[in-house]
XYZ file of C-alpha atoms in Angstrom:
700
model
C -24.282 -13.479 2.183
C -21.108 -15.517 3.061
C -21.736 -18.750 2.738
C -22.017 -21.020 5.299
C -19.106 -22.687 4.347
C -16.935 -20.513 5.435
C -18.163 -19.199 8.580
C -14.944 -20.485 10.356
C -12.662 -19.367 9.056
C -14.448 -15.326 9.901
C -13.964 -16.018 13.175
C -12.241 -14.903 16.087
C -8.606 -15.291 16.788
C -9.425 -14.837 20.373
C -12.175 -17.746 20.058
C -8.880 -19.223 18.831
C -7.597 -22.000 21.816
C -4.784 -20.598 24.361
C -5.274 -16.536 22.681
C -6.456 -15.269 25.775
C -7.454 -11.689 26.483
C -4.110 -9.776 26.803
C -3.010 -12.108 23.074
C -5.552 -10.855 20.858
C -5.621 -7.975 21.641
C -1.410 -8.598 20.061
C -3.009 -10.212 16.943
C -5.665 -6.937 16.636
C -2.690 -4.206 16.555
C -0.691 -7.372 14.329
C -3.003 -8.499 11.261
C -7.172 -6.586 11.890
C -7.831 -3.039 10.431
C -7.507 0.185 12.587
C -11.036 -1.428 15.179
C -11.167 -3.857 13.833
C -10.262 -7.607 15.073
C -8.468 -10.515 13.893
C -10.010 -12.957 11.631
C -9.169 -16.147 11.488
C -8.662 -15.859 7.771
C -6.278 -12.895 9.037
C -3.778 -15.399 10.550
C -4.078 -17.996 8.075
C -3.177 -15.351 5.463
C -0.804 -14.440 7.573
C 2.656 -16.804 5.608
C 6.170 -16.353 7.101
C 7.571 -14.574 6.589
C 11.190 -16.464 7.260
C 12.427 -19.894 8.385
C 15.017 -21.274 12.040
C 16.888 -24.139 9.926
C 16.925 -26.681 12.186
C 18.194 -29.728 10.502
C 21.739 -30.104 11.160
C 21.997 -32.117 14.510
C 26.212 -32.820 14.292
C 28.286 -34.383 17.083
C 30.168 -30.763 19.656
C 33.390 -31.499 18.537
C 32.030 -31.016 14.343
C 29.038 -28.313 15.300
C 30.379 -25.262 12.897
C 30.517 -21.956 14.885
C 27.234 -19.810 13.693
C 25.348 -21.807 12.518
C 21.716 -22.950 14.334
C 22.563 -26.383 15.325
C 20.443 -29.062 17.667
C 23.325 -31.135 19.801
C 22.361 -33.883 21.271
C 24.601 -34.241 24.998
C 24.657 -35.335 28.726
C 24.454 -32.554 31.523
C 27.829 -32.612 33.097
C 28.059 -29.902 35.910
C 25.997 -26.268 37.449
C 28.796 -22.996 37.287
C 25.955 -21.509 39.641
C 27.059 -18.193 39.720
C 27.406 -17.671 44.306
C 28.138 -14.857 46.993
C 29.463 -11.161 45.017
C 29.164 -13.101 41.227
C 25.641 -13.551 42.336
C 24.450 -11.078 38.905
C 27.052 -12.660 36.238
C 25.789 -15.398 34.588
C 24.343 -18.965 35.785
C 26.745 -21.317 33.499
C 26.016 -25.262 32.253
C 28.870 -27.560 30.829
C 27.345 -30.210 28.979
C 29.174 -32.810 26.606
C 29.072 -35.418 24.428
C 31.908 -38.439 23.249
C 33.574 -36.098 21.648
C 34.133 -32.691 23.918
C 32.314 -30.048 25.865
C 30.882 -27.275 25.424
C 29.101 -24.811 28.123
C 26.056 -23.236 28.386
C 25.809 -19.611 29.025
C 22.767 -17.424 30.652
C 22.186 -13.881 31.654
C 19.980 -12.722 34.248
C 17.516 -15.995 33.974
C 15.287 -18.316 36.533
C 17.974 -20.849 37.930
C 14.805 -23.172 39.338
C 14.382 -22.998 34.973
C 18.119 -24.385 34.464
C 17.651 -26.530 36.861
C 15.216 -28.595 36.531
C 15.288 -28.387 32.131
C 18.747 -29.233 32.636
C 19.412 -31.869 35.456
C 22.788 -33.287 35.950
C 23.302 -37.262 34.411
C 19.768 -35.531 31.554
C 20.537 -36.233 27.806
C 18.826 -32.652 25.658
C 19.166 -32.066 22.940
C 19.960 -27.982 22.817
C 19.203 -25.940 20.118
C 21.220 -23.199 19.657
C 24.808 -21.133 17.474
C 28.201 -21.243 18.987
C 31.058 -19.003 19.752
C 33.992 -19.459 20.756
C 35.435 -16.952 23.798
C 38.346 -18.020 25.696
C 39.493 -20.431 23.573
C 35.975 -22.347 24.599
C 33.092 -23.545 22.817
C 29.675 -21.420 24.773
C 26.098 -20.837 22.866
C 24.654 -17.943 25.030
C 20.877 -18.632 25.473
C 19.917 -21.958 23.484
C 17.130 -21.249 21.734
C 15.091 -24.888 22.914
C 16.455 -27.400 25.307
C 14.249 -30.000 24.810
C 14.110 -33.553 26.119
C 13.562 -37.528 23.894
C 9.482 -36.099 23.696
C 10.027 -32.924 23.091
C 12.272 -33.943 19.961
C 9.381 -35.788 18.396
C 7.488 -32.171 19.058
C 10.736 -29.648 16.550
C 10.907 -29.975 12.954
C 13.496 -29.388 10.746
C 12.308 -26.193 9.614
C 10.442 -23.864 11.867
C 8.673 -20.546 9.804
C 9.483 -17.079 11.938
C 6.242 -14.399 11.455
C 6.678 -10.284 11.147
C 5.137 -9.194 14.335
C 3.871 -6.818 16.945
C 5.791 -5.671 19.980
C 5.306 -8.492 23.031
C 3.864 -11.107 20.203
C 5.515 -14.077 20.074
C 6.623 -16.032 17.816
C 4.745 -20.021 19.508
C 2.087 -17.855 19.658
C 2.268 -17.481 16.241
C 2.918 -21.173 15.552
C 0.733 -22.773 18.138
C -2.929 -20.389 16.638
C -2.134 -21.190 13.343
C -2.069 -24.865 13.887
C -5.385 -24.391 15.476
C -6.287 -22.805 12.913
C -5.365 -25.342 10.645
C -8.155 -26.852 12.029
C -11.255 -24.906 11.220
C -9.554 -25.190 7.878
C -13.658 -26.305 6.385
C -13.481 -29.263 3.071
C -13.508 -26.057 -0.006
C -14.807 -26.541 -3.493
C -12.145 -26.840 -5.922
C -12.858 -23.813 -7.538
C -9.270 -23.621 -10.020
C -9.981 -25.195 -13.682
C -7.932 -28.834 -13.376
C -5.649 -28.505 -16.312
C -4.093 -25.147 -14.204
C -3.580 -26.829 -11.902
C -2.097 -30.249 -13.566
C 0.490 -27.802 -15.962
C 1.462 -25.145 -13.484
C 2.273 -28.728 -11.219
C 0.072 -26.429 -8.256
C -1.155 -28.312 -4.318
C -4.741 -27.588 -3.579
C -5.626 -25.318 -1.420
C -5.571 -26.366 1.703
C -1.782 -28.477 0.675
C -0.587 -24.673 -0.264
C -1.719 -23.247 2.812
C -0.378 -25.815 5.213
C 2.330 -25.786 2.947
C 3.426 -21.964 3.158
C 2.696 -21.989 7.142
C 5.098 -24.872 8.332
C 8.094 -24.933 5.428
C 10.257 -28.223 4.976
C 13.282 -26.266 3.323
C 14.369 -22.619 2.923
C 13.541 -22.351 -0.829
C 9.514 -23.546 0.420
C 9.051 -19.143 1.452
C 10.739 -18.564 -2.426
C 7.039 -16.693 -4.147
C 8.521 -19.830 -7.021
C 7.351 -22.290 -3.948
C 3.880 -24.586 -5.155
C 2.569 -23.112 -2.966
C 2.845 -19.648 -2.768
C 2.412 -19.825 -6.780
C -1.078 -21.950 -5.421
C -1.831 -18.606 -3.066
C -0.904 -16.529 -5.387
C -2.776 -17.755 -8.265
C -6.073 -17.919 -5.595
C -6.476 -14.594 -4.695
C -5.070 -12.794 -8.659
C -8.243 -15.081 -9.747
C -10.552 -13.563 -7.727
C -9.449 -10.060 -8.082
C -9.659 -10.290 -12.046
C -12.739 -12.072 -11.249
C -14.640 -9.212 -9.253
C -13.154 -6.646 -11.643
C -14.090 -8.100 -14.493
C -17.701 -8.615 -12.567
C -17.628 -4.551 -12.447
C -17.178 -4.477 -15.659
C -19.666 -5.817 -17.325
C -21.779 -5.092 -14.983
C -20.400 -1.292 -16.838
C -20.840 -2.856 -19.509
C -24.697 -4.462 -19.374
C -25.832 -0.879 -17.915
C -27.340 1.375 -21.461
C -25.611 4.123 -21.639
C -26.930 7.585 -23.102
C -25.099 8.970 -26.308
C -23.015 12.325 -25.230
C -22.761 13.418 -28.623
C -21.803 16.754 -29.161
C -21.974 19.715 -31.797
C -18.226 20.624 -30.766
C -19.437 24.345 -29.361
C -17.928 24.374 -26.158
C -15.014 22.739 -26.549
C -13.979 24.417 -29.209
C -14.776 27.340 -28.147
C -12.202 26.520 -25.144
C -9.327 24.912 -27.363
C -10.083 27.913 -29.266
C -8.612 30.316 -26.162
C -5.807 28.946 -25.021
C -2.698 29.604 -25.269
C -0.851 26.722 -26.054
C -1.811 23.939 -28.214
C -3.255 20.731 -26.814
C -0.314 17.306 -26.992
C -1.476 14.189 -29.069
C -1.442 12.457 -26.144
C -4.527 15.329 -25.140
C -5.253 14.242 -28.130
C -5.758 10.760 -28.652
C -7.077 10.830 -24.961
C -9.838 13.435 -25.605
C -9.881 11.314 -29.268
C -11.551 8.195 -26.439
C -13.405 9.609 -23.995
C -15.740 11.643 -26.443
C -15.545 8.006 -28.472
C -17.092 6.973 -25.444
C -19.283 9.007 -24.196
C -20.882 9.099 -28.461
C -21.431 5.117 -27.590
C -24.232 3.646 -26.119
C -22.189 2.047 -23.972
C -21.495 2.802 -20.017
C -17.949 4.391 -20.545
C -16.004 3.716 -17.621
C -12.340 5.054 -18.513
C -8.992 5.560 -16.420
C -7.127 8.662 -17.543
C -3.371 8.313 -15.871
C -0.891 10.879 -16.811
C 2.106 12.190 -15.850
C 3.177 15.539 -12.852
C 2.136 17.903 -15.442
C 0.947 15.670 -18.168
C -2.585 18.214 -18.861
C -4.996 15.837 -17.007
C -7.261 18.979 -15.973
C -8.008 20.739 -19.769
C -8.886 16.908 -20.405
C -11.649 15.942 -17.957
C -12.415 19.919 -18.685
C -13.488 19.378 -21.970
C -14.380 16.259 -21.780
C -17.281 18.508 -19.593
C -18.274 21.195 -22.275
C -18.715 17.723 -24.519
C -21.635 16.364 -22.679
C -22.701 20.742 -21.325
C -23.541 20.566 -25.092
C -26.297 17.502 -24.135
C -27.396 19.150 -22.013
C -26.319 17.585 -19.006
C -24.475 18.263 -15.926
C -20.710 17.169 -15.319
C -19.034 16.152 -10.695
C -15.103 16.641 -10.630
C -14.297 14.260 -7.558
C -11.195 14.988 -5.348
C -9.794 12.787 -2.286
C -9.267 15.795 -0.325
C -10.691 19.583 -0.300
C -7.124 21.573 -1.206
C -7.349 18.950 -4.567
C -10.522 19.911 -4.448
C -10.926 23.478 -4.120
C -7.779 23.102 -6.755
C -9.837 21.933 -9.111
C -11.815 24.287 -9.070
C -9.864 27.431 -9.524
C -8.238 25.765 -12.917
C -10.733 24.633 -14.254
C -14.287 28.069 -13.373
C -11.742 29.906 -16.083
C -11.712 27.716 -18.058
C -15.268 26.984 -18.580
C -17.480 30.312 -17.208
C -16.792 32.502 -20.394
C -18.712 29.870 -22.747
C -21.304 29.817 -20.396
C -20.760 26.802 -18.196
C -21.894 27.423 -14.823
C -19.387 26.581 -12.339
C -19.522 25.643 -8.700
C -17.254 24.248 -5.358
C -18.808 21.266 -3.033
C -17.198 20.644 0.127
C -17.856 19.643 3.666
C -17.604 22.671 4.739
C -20.503 24.908 4.000
C -22.350 26.433 6.041
C -26.078 24.140 6.058
C -28.096 27.411 4.351
C -24.984 27.258 1.646
C -25.215 23.119 0.753
C -29.106 23.747 0.681
C -29.221 25.814 -1.339
C -26.650 25.208 -3.822
C -28.387 21.421 -3.687
C -31.606 23.154 -5.121
C -29.529 24.360 -7.548
C -28.045 21.576 -8.771
C -31.678 19.934 -8.649
C -32.958 22.705 -10.792
C -29.601 22.092 -14.143
C -28.798 25.922 -13.372
C -25.557 24.511 -12.137
C -23.045 22.636 -15.169
C -20.280 21.562 -13.065
C -19.969 20.391 -8.887
C -16.716 20.023 -8.219
C -16.288 18.041 -4.392
C -14.632 16.136 -2.203
C -17.494 12.740 -1.695
C -19.018 15.544 -0.115
C -20.707 14.637 -3.585
C -21.858 10.984 -2.966
C -23.924 11.610 -0.176
C -27.505 10.197 -0.356
C -28.994 14.024 -0.031
C -27.369 15.594 -3.349
C -30.056 14.755 -6.195
C -28.587 16.150 -9.016
C -30.656 17.042 -12.637
C -29.183 15.043 -14.653
C -25.712 13.907 -14.227
C -23.862 12.581 -17.310
C -20.378 12.380 -15.943
C -18.479 12.094 -13.572
C -15.157 12.063 -13.517
C -12.666 10.994 -9.878
C -9.017 12.472 -9.321
C -6.696 10.667 -8.094
C -8.985 6.837 -8.385
C -6.804 5.158 -5.763
C -8.034 6.940 -3.168
C -11.170 6.156 -3.205
C -12.962 2.356 -3.843
C -15.452 1.106 -6.303
C -18.247 1.601 -3.735
C -17.467 5.018 -3.919
C -17.181 5.370 -7.849
C -19.402 3.480 -8.200
C -22.471 5.197 -5.720
C -21.074 8.633 -7.367
C -21.778 7.120 -11.420
C -25.279 6.132 -9.254
C -26.072 9.367 -9.211
C -28.022 10.423 -12.414
C -29.029 9.000 -15.615
C -26.798 5.800 -17.329
C -23.360 8.008 -15.878
C -19.656 7.923 -17.646
C -17.365 7.766 -15.779
C -13.817 8.576 -15.795
C -10.717 8.369 -13.736
C -7.829 10.158 -13.211
C -4.435 9.184 -11.835
C -1.665 11.726 -11.674
C 1.018 7.885 -10.514
C 0.650 6.669 -13.463
C 0.801 2.585 -13.009
C 2.878 -0.395 -14.577
C 0.344 -2.134 -17.129
C 0.613 -4.697 -15.331
C -0.813 -2.724 -11.811
C -3.472 -2.060 -14.121
C -4.336 -5.180 -15.039
C -5.053 -6.123 -11.130
C -6.087 -2.722 -9.994
C -8.406 -0.964 -12.928
C -8.647 -3.780 -14.843
C -12.504 -3.292 -15.385
C -11.518 0.560 -16.681
C -10.690 1.442 -20.633
C -7.125 2.869 -20.418
C -5.923 6.338 -21.448
C -2.048 7.500 -20.985
C -0.922 11.279 -21.203
C 2.763 10.277 -21.965
C 3.635 13.907 -23.266
C 4.591 16.961 -21.192
C 2.383 20.110 -22.750
C 5.001 22.626 -24.284
C 6.860 25.554 -21.999
C 7.595 22.688 -18.140
C 10.956 23.522 -17.692
C 12.693 20.896 -17.067
C 14.120 20.324 -12.595
C 17.402 20.523 -11.964
C 17.546 16.821 -9.512
C 20.662 16.857 -6.577
C 20.505 14.496 -3.418
C 23.014 16.578 -1.045
C 23.731 14.144 2.498
C 21.285 16.483 5.488
C 25.076 17.680 6.994
C 25.162 20.251 4.490
C 21.354 21.256 5.745
C 23.362 24.984 6.532
C 24.538 24.958 2.288
C 20.789 23.965 1.569
C 19.961 27.069 4.366
C 22.604 29.371 2.349
C 20.657 28.300 -0.938
C 17.407 28.854 -0.324
C 18.451 32.522 1.382
C 19.801 33.765 -1.433
C 16.710 33.154 -3.410
C 13.936 34.151 -1.159
C 15.922 37.133 -1.165
C 15.216 37.648 -5.121
C 11.612 36.766 -5.116
C 12.265 32.784 -4.890
C 9.229 29.418 -2.922
C 9.483 27.350 -1.819
C 8.416 24.114 -0.882
C 10.539 22.769 1.924
C 8.733 18.788 2.513
C 9.766 17.053 6.742
C 10.145 12.848 6.929
C 8.062 10.593 7.223
C 9.084 9.872 10.498
C 6.635 6.800 11.033
C 3.349 6.108 10.873
C 1.986 7.795 13.335
C 0.466 11.715 12.456
C 1.747 13.133 15.848
C 5.604 13.005 15.531
C 4.672 13.826 11.837
C 3.575 16.749 13.260
C 7.109 17.326 16.118
C 9.191 16.766 13.568
C 7.764 19.664 11.573
C 6.309 22.423 13.987
C 10.644 21.862 15.417
C 11.449 22.654 10.920
C 9.312 24.937 10.348
C 10.469 26.705 14.250
C 14.023 26.845 13.118
C 14.116 28.272 9.439
C 11.688 31.325 11.128
C 15.743 32.129 12.995
C 16.372 32.449 9.479
C 13.470 33.877 7.914
C 11.285 34.610 10.059
C 8.037 34.944 9.123
C 7.688 33.908 5.359
C 7.341 30.565 6.419
C 4.239 28.639 6.623
C 3.169 25.508 7.999
C 1.150 23.749 6.302
C -0.225 19.286 8.766
C -3.015 17.472 8.840
C -4.098 18.408 11.441
C -4.892 21.538 10.694
C -8.929 22.722 9.909
C -9.301 23.047 6.211
C -10.196 26.486 6.826
C -6.407 27.242 8.159
C -5.075 25.249 5.665
C -6.648 27.172 2.771
C -5.234 30.556 4.319
C -1.962 28.935 4.492
C -0.987 27.859 1.247
C -2.772 31.701 0.271
C -0.788 33.483 1.965
C 1.999 31.451 -0.487
C -0.025 31.211 -3.280
C 0.015 35.261 -2.468
C 4.012 35.640 -2.237
C 2.965 36.497 1.818
C 5.208 33.158 2.855
C 7.714 32.308 0.380
C 8.603 29.383 2.279
C 6.503 26.512 2.129
C 6.769 23.373 5.061
C 4.865 20.674 5.339
C 3.912 17.661 6.789
C 3.556 14.657 4.493
C 0.273 13.765 5.516
C -0.821 16.668 4.303
C -2.034 16.223 0.091
C 1.059 19.073 -1.232
C -1.007 18.862 -4.425
C -0.586 22.918 -5.103
C 0.070 24.935 -7.996
C 1.800 27.321 -7.294
C 3.588 28.097 -10.671
C 5.851 31.034 -8.542
C 7.885 28.275 -6.622
C 10.612 27.020 -7.983
C 12.322 25.456 -4.870
C 11.072 21.689 -3.714
C 13.371 20.599 -0.056
C 13.222 16.978 0.514
C 14.053 16.165 4.374
C 14.790 12.626 4.494
C 14.697 11.868 1.040
C 15.502 8.371 1.738
C 12.096 7.383 3.505
C 10.088 7.590 0.554
C 8.952 6.077 -2.293
C 9.490 6.707 -5.525
C 6.488 7.555 -6.906
C 6.385 9.797 -3.636
C 9.248 11.591 -4.187
C 8.532 12.078 -8.220
C 4.655 13.414 -7.081
C 6.714 15.827 -4.482
C 9.792 17.482 -7.002
C 5.852 16.977 -9.919
C 5.002 20.816 -7.315
C 7.837 22.279 -9.448
C 8.543 23.481 -12.567
C 4.857 24.994 -12.941
C 6.513 28.377 -14.115
C 8.696 29.654 -16.859
C 11.486 29.697 -13.844
C 14.435 27.626 -13.661
C 13.412 25.406 -10.028
C 15.658 22.800 -8.241
C 14.840 19.709 -6.732
C 16.639 19.093 -3.810
C 16.957 15.648 -1.315
C 18.752 15.597 1.495
C 19.314 12.085 2.861
C 20.592 10.271 5.900
C 23.644 7.563 5.106
C 24.247 4.294 5.703
C 21.898 4.124 2.268
C 20.183 1.128 2.291
C 20.732 -0.440 -1.751
C 17.417 0.478 -2.330
C 17.500 3.699 -0.972
C 20.217 4.644 -3.233
C 19.146 2.748 -5.969
C 15.493 4.979 -5.704
C 17.335 8.238 -5.555
C 19.511 7.329 -8.390
C 16.304 6.713 -10.835
C 15.115 9.520 -9.765
C 17.636 11.996 -9.931
C 17.711 10.436 -14.025
C 15.069 10.781 -15.269
C 11.504 13.104 -15.061
C 9.565 10.403 -16.829
C 6.465 9.474 -14.296
C 5.838 5.954 -16.284
C 9.456 4.506 -15.796
C 9.906 5.963 -12.650
C 6.441 3.620 -11.965
C 7.855 0.789 -13.425
C 10.755 0.850 -11.036
C 9.300 1.526 -8.822
C 7.432 -1.799 -8.944
C 10.567 -2.980 -9.414
C 12.422 -2.437 -6.086
C 9.343 -2.677 -3.163
C 6.874 -4.776 -4.887
C 2.822 -3.475 -6.041
C 1.583 -2.969 -2.179
C 2.633 0.219 -1.821
C 2.806 2.012 -5.310
C -0.605 3.678 -5.220
C -1.161 3.989 -1.135
C -3.367 0.894 -1.258
C -2.788 -0.034 2.406
C -4.425 3.275 2.978
C -6.734 3.637 0.855
C -10.010 1.640 -1.030
C -8.520 -0.135 -3.088
C -7.378 -4.099 -0.644
C -3.036 -3.956 -1.915
C -2.911 -8.374 -2.400
C -1.548 -10.565 0.814
C -0.419 -13.611 -1.008
C 0.649 -12.459 -4.530
C 3.630 -10.801 -5.447
C 3.055 -9.090 -9.226
C 7.141 -8.861 -9.123
C 7.315 -12.178 -9.054
C 3.632 -13.327 -9.782
C 3.535 -11.946 -13.775
C 2.407 -15.152 -14.979
C 0.071 -16.171 -12.848
C -1.919 -12.669 -13.705
C -1.880 -12.966 -17.225
C -3.133 -17.002 -16.142
C -5.609 -15.624 -13.844
C -6.758 -12.519 -16.471
C -7.668 -15.359 -19.097
C -9.158 -17.514 -16.624
C -11.897 -14.933 -15.740
C -12.966 -12.967 -18.934
C -13.272 -16.567 -20.208
C -15.458 -18.082 -17.544
C -17.781 -15.128 -17.481
C -17.874 -16.066 -20.914
C -18.962 -18.924 -20.738
C -20.607 -18.725 -17.018
C -21.621 -15.381 -16.701
C -24.322 -15.730 -14.104
C -21.682 -18.656 -12.071
C -24.311 -20.552 -11.794
C -22.574 -24.169 -12.459
C -20.473 -26.267 -10.659
C -17.286 -23.885 -10.388
C -19.512 -20.594 -10.810
C -20.077 -21.732 -7.512
C -17.183 -22.881 -6.088
C -15.691 -19.835 -7.443
C -18.211 -17.696 -5.542
C -16.762 -19.169 -2.259
C -13.681 -17.731 -3.748
C -14.701 -14.145 -4.105
C -16.255 -14.223 0.125
C -12.632 -15.838 0.876
C -11.042 -13.851 -0.193
C -13.615 -10.323 0.372
C -14.696 -8.762 -3.386
C -18.018 -9.154 -2.111
C -18.480 -6.359 -3.826
C -18.340 -8.164 -6.823
C -21.336 -10.724 -5.374
C -24.191 -7.830 -4.537
C -23.435 -6.795 -8.470
C -23.571 -9.991 -9.874
C -27.163 -10.338 -8.327
C -27.600 -6.391 -8.837
C -28.264 -7.684 -12.614
């Protein structure tokens, strides 16, 4: 149960004074998850992105051009447009002892102007001055104030990220109201940490962040921003350590296999394992053989050989008479894992089955019965594996592929399908060290940082979109010689309909050149339709596969040697690297063409340069983190894993280390969080919605 002290912060923004039904919907769109309502805490954690500096208050003659100023002036004349000039702007002449200036209002309400700027009245006017025909003018001042209004005008005004229809003044007013609801919360940080880093109290930091007193208050290094970041990082690190402590406390079972099955599989391989694969397997087997639960992350670059590592781990568990399950995020990936694992495991006598949501009820019932009776050794599937009605005979190992698509809850749900289940997590997104500590701090980690022998280097080129004709001509030559190619359409925006329209249009365009050899794959297709298109591409009936990024292009077609990525400037580095990794899987020379539309931003230029320079996924991940922060590197915005709202991992790496050390120390001294500080830390965990950790604490 969330502590009562936090109740005001989890109330609806719609209930704040001054927020009407229409504005409430705009706040929901800006701040809340789809289908949910914005809460006061969402508003308070939505920090300003910029400031308007109104600290300059010069005389008219001394006012700099094109800079925000506040001038004090007397209203001299109204120049209201008349007759056939009625659509011209309304002009107002104002002056002080040094000179005059004309205020210009287009399509304005004349009554409002005459009321706000009465002739002979003194007003304080905020805006930017420019020269027009040799005269000073200010077009649409952003504030016209009397003396009482000036007293309320801050020298620096916060600017927020907005949504269409929502104005900054509504957000300013709502945050003022939200601040009044901020309860007196207990201090959860160690006083010595606050003193050493000169950090304010939580409430003071929140007020300072929302009401900046200078442009420097927006810096991630400002004490207010650092304090809020440290709180969020501490909540995250504490939650991860509680999950880890729970896994560590749960007794494990020794799965020390005799090696007969894994040796048979390994000796049948047409290649030797890389030293990175051997190291990862040694780590996994040591975990399996101990009486502690395994919770290990295997992160490997595209094509680094994670599947064979998982297969050999499953074989070790099967040697002990126990079952394994592999959970993948999409049906296409689950089917692909099944098609790779079955030829490896079945020759040594292991029984492998595929369980997805597409099975008929009778087939599913039969498969559930076989799994429950222990007649299946390895089950591959989607989240259908964690459905409550599936019972295993004796599940020993749960393998979770592409961890960032699943929340901690799903990972724990799969791990709870048996007695003392070991958990192995795989990701093809190499993760920078700082990010691994935040996202996966509850796990041990093994890195597959070598490519298996035989992987051909991929030639990567960037071309302007104006040369698309040359690309099509090159594809015609390559496809005539039997090549296969992917054509990935751009992310139009966060809108599946527009993405789909763009892909359908591109597919229709390419069919004019390639006819029925063009296949189309997108997120709106039924599973059976996707499989049919993929099978046609794998067989070679379709030789050019047009796809949106909504679908998982994690498909393995060794014959595919060309990857065209349209509007490459819209993709993140990790995404470009993942997509490029779909080619170069066979013996043929592979190429990746990045079509971009200029002019390119500095970040887009940097991305395209890095992706051309290297195929090292670990270097690419570090550069990706540097270029765009942690928010999207792991797809956290779409996934169950919480992203950070107040912390920026690139700017706050030092604070992450402080939070990590503090969390470890706390849980050594007070593992149940029952001391005074422990109780305050429970409030912190609820505030940042790491409730799962509290539930684990209660569950023991």
